[in-house]
Amino acid sequence: MITIFHEIISFGLKKTNFKANRRDFFKKSLDLGAVSVVVATNAKAMDNAKSIELETVDVKINNLKIPYTIVQLSDVHIGGLIDQKFISDLVTRVNTLNADVVVITGDLVDTKLEYAQDALDELAKLQSTYGTYFIVGNHEYFHGVQSIIDYVSFLGIKVLENENVYIGKLDEGFFLCGVYDRFGYRYGDYIPDIKSATKNTNNYPTVLLAHQPKYIEDIETTEGIDLVLSGHTHGGQIIPFNFLVKLQQPYVKGLHQHNDTTQIYVNKGTGFWGPPMRLGASSEITLLKLS
């Protein structure tokens, strides 16, 4: 983007009536300014990738009798620069929040399982009242989805595979449901099934974990689903990709009222994918306060 503006201004300079030495002065100043902006922007973007912000979100859930807190992590992308130290620091920070539930909404692993195990082991230390729950994202399909499911389960984290669990005291809690990622349609297996995921949840508050926000459009009716928690988009991660993501996903970040019965929250991602950079979309830990 900076290069485009640089070229437009350079073209304009060539069309001016300035003397050659004056035009050269402005051109060199423009070149130096452009390089400075590029360096500063990249430095800021790399710093943003290291800094995880806590996003606190209040969500009103119909018929929820007592309040609950959910910590949502998403798109951690263990592998490369997202290593054991990163996850250890993340776990320490999450544990200070004293959540009722911790959920991880996909794209946890982005490398071969053998390279991710040390970092994954740190997640066994996550603490909450009712445990930690995980759903797969599209990147798990690239690195051995079943082996990742098995290992995460071995760590004591419940993987929701088109199923649900009841959270809280009898008649005072809510159902937490989880589906496979919609990438399963292309993969030919591990296909999301909303009917199985929401089985026997009638008349109870219901929170659905679905990696891609677009999955909400695959559901014939969201009646009975109070809140969907998603990730996948990274909030665009680097401007202007947020505009491109909007072409593929109905929601890019934050809390939205999808229809009369259902809200959706899209986490911008706790880690990053590709270059260790974020610009215009910070990494986040989400603290959802349900009431």
Short mmCIF file of C-alpha atoms in Angstrom, two decimals:
data_model
loop_
_atom_site.label_atom_id
_atom_site.label_comp_id
_atom_site.label_asym_id
_atom_site.label_seq_id
_atom_site.Cartn_x
_atom_site.Cartn_y
_atom_site.Cartn_z
CA MET A 1 0.00 0.00 0.00
CA ILE A 2 2.84 2.37 0.85
CA THR A 3 4.51 1.48 -2.45
CA ILE A 4 1.34 2.32 -4.37
CA PHE A 5 1.09 5.75 -2.75
CA HIS A 6 4.83 6.26 -3.32
CA GLU A 7 4.44 5.53 -7.04
CA ILE A 8 1.41 7.80 -7.42
CA ILE A 9 3.20 10.72 -5.77
CA SER A 10 6.39 10.02 -7.75
CA PHE A 11 4.38 10.14 -10.96
CA GLY A 12 2.89 13.44 -9.89
CA LEU A 13 6.35 14.88 -9.18
CA LYS A 14 7.46 14.04 -12.71
CA LYS A 15 4.57 16.11 -14.06
CA THR A 16 5.43 19.25 -12.07
CA ASN A 17 7.24 22.29 -13.42
CA PHE A 18 9.95 22.08 -10.74
CA LYS A 19 13.57 22.40 -11.78
CA ALA A 20 15.49 19.13 -11.95
CA ASN A 21 17.45 19.68 -8.71
CA ARG A 22 14.30 20.64 -6.81
CA ARG A 23 12.43 17.63 -8.22
CA ASP A 24 15.33 15.38 -7.18
CA PHE A 25 15.21 16.80 -3.66
CA PHE A 26 11.50 16.04 -3.29
CA LYS A 27 11.98 12.58 -4.82
CA LYS A 28 14.76 11.69 -2.36
CA SER A 29 12.65 13.01 0.52
CA LEU A 30 9.72 10.93 -0.67
CA ASP A 31 11.92 7.82 -0.93
CA LEU A 32 13.33 8.32 2.55
CA GLY A 33 9.88 8.97 3.99
CA ALA A 34 8.43 5.86 2.37
CA VAL A 35 11.23 3.65 3.70
CA SER A 36 10.80 5.14 7.18
CA VAL A 37 7.06 4.48 7.14
CA VAL A 38 7.61 0.89 5.97
CA VAL A 39 10.14 0.21 8.72
CA ALA A 40 7.98 1.83 11.42
CA THR A 41 4.81 0.04 10.26
CA ASN A 42 6.49 -3.36 10.18
CA ALA A 43 8.07 -2.82 13.60
CA LYS A 44 4.67 -1.88 15.05
CA ALA A 45 2.98 -4.86 13.38
CA MET A 46 5.55 -7.28 14.82
CA ASP A 47 5.19 -5.76 18.28
CA ASN A 48 1.40 -6.09 18.05
CA ALA A 49 1.75 -9.81 17.32
CA LYS A 50 3.57 -10.29 20.62
CA SER A 51 1.05 -8.33 22.69
CA ILE A 52 -2.15 -10.18 23.52
CA GLU A 53 -5.00 -7.94 24.62
CA LEU A 54 -7.76 -8.98 27.01
CA GLU A 55 -11.17 -8.30 25.46
CA THR A 56 -13.96 -8.27 28.04
CA VAL A 57 -17.41 -8.74 26.54
CA ASP A 58 -20.79 -8.68 28.30
CA VAL A 59 -23.36 -10.98 26.71
CA LYS A 60 -27.00 -11.21 27.72
CA ILE A 61 -28.32 -14.79 27.44
CA ASN A 62 -32.06 -15.39 27.65
CA ASN A 63 -33.18 -17.64 30.51
CA LEU A 64 -29.70 -17.92 32.03
CA LYS A 65 -30.40 -18.03 35.76
CA ILE A 66 -26.95 -17.20 37.12
CA PRO A 67 -23.92 -15.53 35.48
CA TYR A 68 -20.96 -17.45 34.06
CA THR A 69 -17.62 -16.45 32.62
CA ILE A 70 -16.05 -18.06 29.57
CA VAL A 71 -12.48 -17.48 28.45
CA GLN A 72 -12.14 -17.99 24.71
CA LEU A 73 -8.86 -18.70 22.96
CA SER A 74 -8.74 -19.22 19.22
CA ASP A 75 -6.32 -19.60 16.32
CA VAL A 76 -3.25 -20.07 18.49
CA HIS A 77 -1.41 -21.81 15.61
CA ILE A 78 1.21 -23.68 17.62
CA GLY A 79 4.26 -24.13 15.41
CA GLY A 80 7.19 -21.95 14.46
CA LEU A 81 7.24 -18.85 16.66
CA ILE A 82 4.22 -20.00 18.70
CA ASP A 83 6.18 -22.28 21.02
CA GLN A 84 6.13 -23.74 24.51
CA LYS A 85 7.15 -20.44 26.12
CA PHE A 86 4.33 -18.61 24.34
CA ILE A 87 1.77 -21.16 25.55
CA SER A 88 3.18 -21.24 29.09
CA ASP A 89 2.82 -17.47 29.39
CA LEU A 90 -0.66 -17.66 27.89
CA VAL A 91 -1.78 -20.30 30.39
CA THR A 92 -0.46 -18.26 33.31
CA ARG A 93 -2.43 -15.26 32.14
CA VAL A 94 -5.65 -17.20 31.55
CA ASN A 95 -5.48 -18.78 35.00
CA THR A 96 -5.54 -15.35 36.64
CA LEU A 97 -9.02 -14.79 35.18
CA ASN A 98 -10.65 -17.52 37.33
CA ALA A 99 -13.06 -18.47 34.55
CA ASP A 100 -15.91 -20.92 34.83
CA VAL A 101 -15.02 -22.41 31.44
CA VAL A 102 -12.13 -22.16 28.98
CA VAL A 103 -12.84 -22.83 25.31
CA ILE A 104 -10.43 -23.11 22.37
CA THR A 105 -12.23 -22.56 19.09
CA GLY A 106 -9.95 -24.23 16.56
CA ASP A 107 -6.64 -23.85 14.72
CA LEU A 108 -4.72 -24.74 17.84
CA VAL A 109 -2.06 -26.78 16.03
CA ASP A 110 -0.32 -25.70 12.82
CA THR A 111 2.53 -28.19 12.55
CA LYS A 112 3.13 -31.91 12.89
CA LEU A 113 1.89 -33.15 16.24
CA GLU A 114 5.35 -34.32 17.31
CA TYR A 115 6.63 -30.76 17.07
CA ALA A 116 3.66 -29.33 18.97
CA GLN A 117 3.50 -31.71 21.93
CA ASP A 118 5.70 -29.71 24.33
CA ALA A 119 3.58 -26.61 23.78
CA LEU A 120 0.33 -28.57 23.97
CA ASP A 121 1.40 -30.08 27.29
CA GLU A 122 1.28 -26.60 28.82
CA LEU A 123 -2.47 -26.44 28.12
CA ALA A 124 -3.03 -29.23 30.66
CA LYS A 125 -2.30 -26.56 33.29
CA LEU A 126 -5.31 -24.43 32.33
CA GLN A 127 -7.58 -23.92 35.32
CA SER A 128 -11.31 -23.21 35.42
CA THR A 129 -14.35 -24.33 37.37
CA TYR A 130 -15.84 -26.61 34.71
CA GLY A 131 -12.85 -27.44 32.55
CA THR A 132 -11.37 -26.73 29.11
CA TYR A 133 -13.12 -27.54 25.83
CA PHE A 134 -11.78 -27.65 22.28
CA ILE A 135 -13.10 -27.86 18.74
CA VAL A 136 -11.01 -28.41 15.63
CA GLY A 137 -10.43 -25.70 13.05
CA ASN A 138 -9.50 -26.08 9.41
CA HIS A 139 -5.75 -26.23 10.13
CA GLU A 140 -6.12 -29.37 12.24
CA TYR A 141 -7.24 -31.19 9.09
CA PHE A 142 -3.85 -30.42 7.50
CA HIS A 143 -1.79 -31.99 10.27
CA GLY A 144 -3.62 -35.19 11.27
CA VAL A 145 -6.96 -34.27 12.75
CA GLN A 146 -7.56 -37.52 14.63
CA SER A 147 -4.08 -37.63 16.19
CA ILE A 148 -4.53 -34.04 17.39
CA ILE A 149 -7.96 -34.85 18.83
CA ASP A 150 -6.51 -37.88 20.63
CA TYR A 151 -3.59 -35.97 22.11
CA VAL A 152 -5.66 -33.00 23.25
CA SER A 153 -8.08 -35.44 24.89
CA PHE A 154 -5.14 -37.17 26.58
CA LEU A 155 -4.26 -33.83 28.18
CA GLY A 156 -7.64 -33.75 29.92
CA ILE A 157 -9.21 -31.25 27.53
CA LYS A 158 -12.64 -32.27 26.29
CA VAL A 159 -12.90 -32.22 22.50
CA LEU A 160 -16.46 -31.51 21.39
CA GLU A 161 -17.06 -33.61 18.28
CA ASN A 162 -20.59 -32.76 17.18
CA GLU A 163 -21.69 -33.11 20.79
CA ASN A 164 -22.51 -31.11 23.89
CA VAL A 165 -21.94 -30.96 27.61
CA TYR A 166 -23.93 -29.34 30.37
CA ILE A 167 -22.09 -26.58 32.24
CA GLY A 168 -23.06 -25.56 35.77
CA LYS A 169 -25.47 -26.71 38.42
CA LEU A 170 -28.61 -28.58 37.45
CA ASP A 171 -31.25 -26.22 36.02
CA GLU A 172 -28.96 -23.22 36.56
CA GLY A 173 -26.44 -23.71 33.75
CA PHE A 174 -26.24 -23.95 29.99
CA PHE A 175 -25.29 -26.37 27.25
CA LEU A 176 -21.93 -25.97 25.55
CA CYS A 177 -22.03 -27.49 22.05
CA GLY A 178 -19.26 -27.99 19.53
CA VAL A 179 -19.07 -28.98 15.87
CA TYR A 180 -16.30 -30.05 13.52
CA ASP A 181 -15.12 -27.35 11.14
CA ARG A 182 -16.91 -26.81 7.84
CA PHE A 183 -13.62 -27.69 6.09
CA GLY A 184 -14.80 -31.26 6.75
CA TYR A 185 -17.14 -30.89 3.77
CA ARG A 186 -14.09 -30.69 1.47
CA TYR A 187 -12.03 -33.14 3.53
CA GLY A 188 -14.75 -35.78 3.25
CA ASP A 189 -14.76 -36.66 6.95
CA TYR A 190 -15.14 -35.01 10.36
CA ILE A 191 -18.13 -33.15 8.97
CA PRO A 192 -20.07 -30.71 11.20
CA ASP A 193 -23.47 -31.94 12.32
CA ILE A 194 -25.52 -29.33 14.14
CA LYS A 195 -28.36 -31.74 14.95
CA SER A 196 -26.03 -34.06 16.85
CA ALA A 197 -24.26 -31.15 18.49
CA THR A 198 -27.46 -29.64 19.87
CA LYS A 199 -29.26 -32.89 20.71
CA ASN A 200 -31.38 -32.70 23.88
CA THR A 201 -30.55 -29.03 24.50
CA ASN A 202 -34.12 -27.81 24.11
CA ASN A 203 -35.34 -25.20 26.59
CA TYR A 204 -31.85 -24.55 27.96
CA PRO A 205 -29.48 -21.68 27.20
CA THR A 206 -27.07 -22.89 24.53
CA VAL A 207 -23.61 -21.78 23.45
CA LEU A 208 -22.19 -23.24 20.22
CA LEU A 209 -18.49 -23.46 19.36
CA ALA A 210 -17.98 -23.31 15.57
CA HIS A 211 -14.58 -22.37 14.18
CA GLN A 212 -15.67 -20.38 11.13
CA PRO A 213 -18.27 -17.60 11.49
CA LYS A 214 -19.62 -18.66 8.10
CA TYR A 215 -20.94 -21.86 9.65
CA ILE A 216 -23.79 -19.85 11.14
CA GLU A 217 -25.12 -19.52 7.58
CA ASP A 218 -25.01 -23.30 7.12
CA ILE A 219 -27.47 -23.82 9.97
CA GLU A 220 -31.04 -24.10 8.74
CA THR A 221 -32.34 -22.40 11.84
CA THR A 222 -30.41 -21.00 14.78
CA GLU A 223 -33.46 -20.94 17.02
CA GLY A 224 -32.40 -22.48 20.31
CA ILE A 225 -28.78 -21.33 19.92
CA ASP A 226 -28.20 -18.25 22.04
CA LEU A 227 -24.55 -17.59 21.31
CA VAL A 228 -22.01 -18.81 18.74
CA LEU A 229 -18.28 -18.49 19.50
CA SER A 230 -15.99 -18.48 16.47
CA GLY A 231 -12.52 -17.50 15.31
CA HIS A 232 -10.78 -18.23 11.99
CA THR A 233 -10.71 -14.66 10.62
CA HIS A 234 -7.85 -13.29 12.78
CA GLY A 235 -9.79 -10.04 12.52
CA GLY A 236 -8.07 -9.65 9.16
CA GLN A 237 -4.68 -9.76 10.98
CA ILE A 238 -3.08 -7.16 8.69
CA ILE A 239 -4.86 -4.24 7.05
CA PRO A 240 -6.29 -4.31 4.34
CA PHE A 241 -6.93 -8.07 4.51
CA ASN A 242 -9.85 -7.44 6.87
CA PHE A 243 -11.80 -6.19 3.84
CA LEU A 244 -10.96 -9.36 1.90
CA VAL A 245 -12.00 -11.57 4.83
CA LYS A 246 -15.35 -9.79 4.85
CA LEU A 247 -15.95 -11.10 1.33
CA GLN A 248 -15.70 -14.69 2.60
CA GLN A 249 -17.02 -14.51 6.15
CA PRO A 250 -20.19 -12.77 7.40
CA TYR A 251 -18.44 -11.46 10.51
CA VAL A 252 -14.78 -10.54 10.99
CA LYS A 253 -14.49 -9.69 14.68
CA GLY A 254 -16.45 -8.79 17.78
CA LEU A 255 -20.01 -9.36 18.98
CA HIS A 256 -22.93 -9.30 16.55
CA GLN A 257 -26.67 -9.87 16.76
CA HIS A 258 -27.17 -12.40 13.96
CA ASN A 259 -30.94 -12.57 14.27
CA ASP A 260 -33.69 -12.31 16.87
CA THR A 261 -32.51 -15.37 18.82
CA THR A 262 -28.77 -15.70 18.19
CA GLN A 263 -25.64 -13.66 18.84
CA ILE A 264 -22.17 -14.46 17.53
CA TYR A 265 -18.77 -13.46 18.86
CA VAL A 266 -15.68 -13.70 16.64
CA ASN A 267 -12.32 -13.85 18.39
CA LYS A 268 -9.49 -12.13 16.43
CA GLY A 269 -7.09 -14.94 17.28
CA THR A 270 -4.75 -15.46 20.19
CA GLY A 271 -1.73 -16.22 18.02
CA PHE A 272 -1.05 -15.41 14.39
CA TRP A 273 -0.68 -17.19 11.06
CA GLY A 274 2.11 -16.61 8.56
CA PRO A 275 4.26 -13.57 9.31
CA PRO A 276 4.53 -12.64 13.00
CA MET A 277 2.66 -9.42 12.34
CA ARG A 278 -0.64 -7.80 13.23
CA LEU A 279 -1.84 -4.39 12.12
CA GLY A 280 -5.33 -3.16 12.88
CA ALA A 281 -6.30 -6.43 14.58
CA SER A 282 -4.70 -7.24 17.91
CA SER A 283 -4.23 -10.75 19.28
CA GLU A 284 -6.78 -11.44 21.97
CA ILE A 285 -7.90 -13.45 24.94
CA THR A 286 -11.66 -13.03 25.26
CA LEU A 287 -13.39 -12.91 28.64
CA LEU A 288 -17.10 -13.38 28.00
CA LYS A 289 -19.37 -12.49 30.90
CA LEU A 290 -22.67 -14.27 30.39
CA SER A 291 -25.67 -12.97 32.32
#
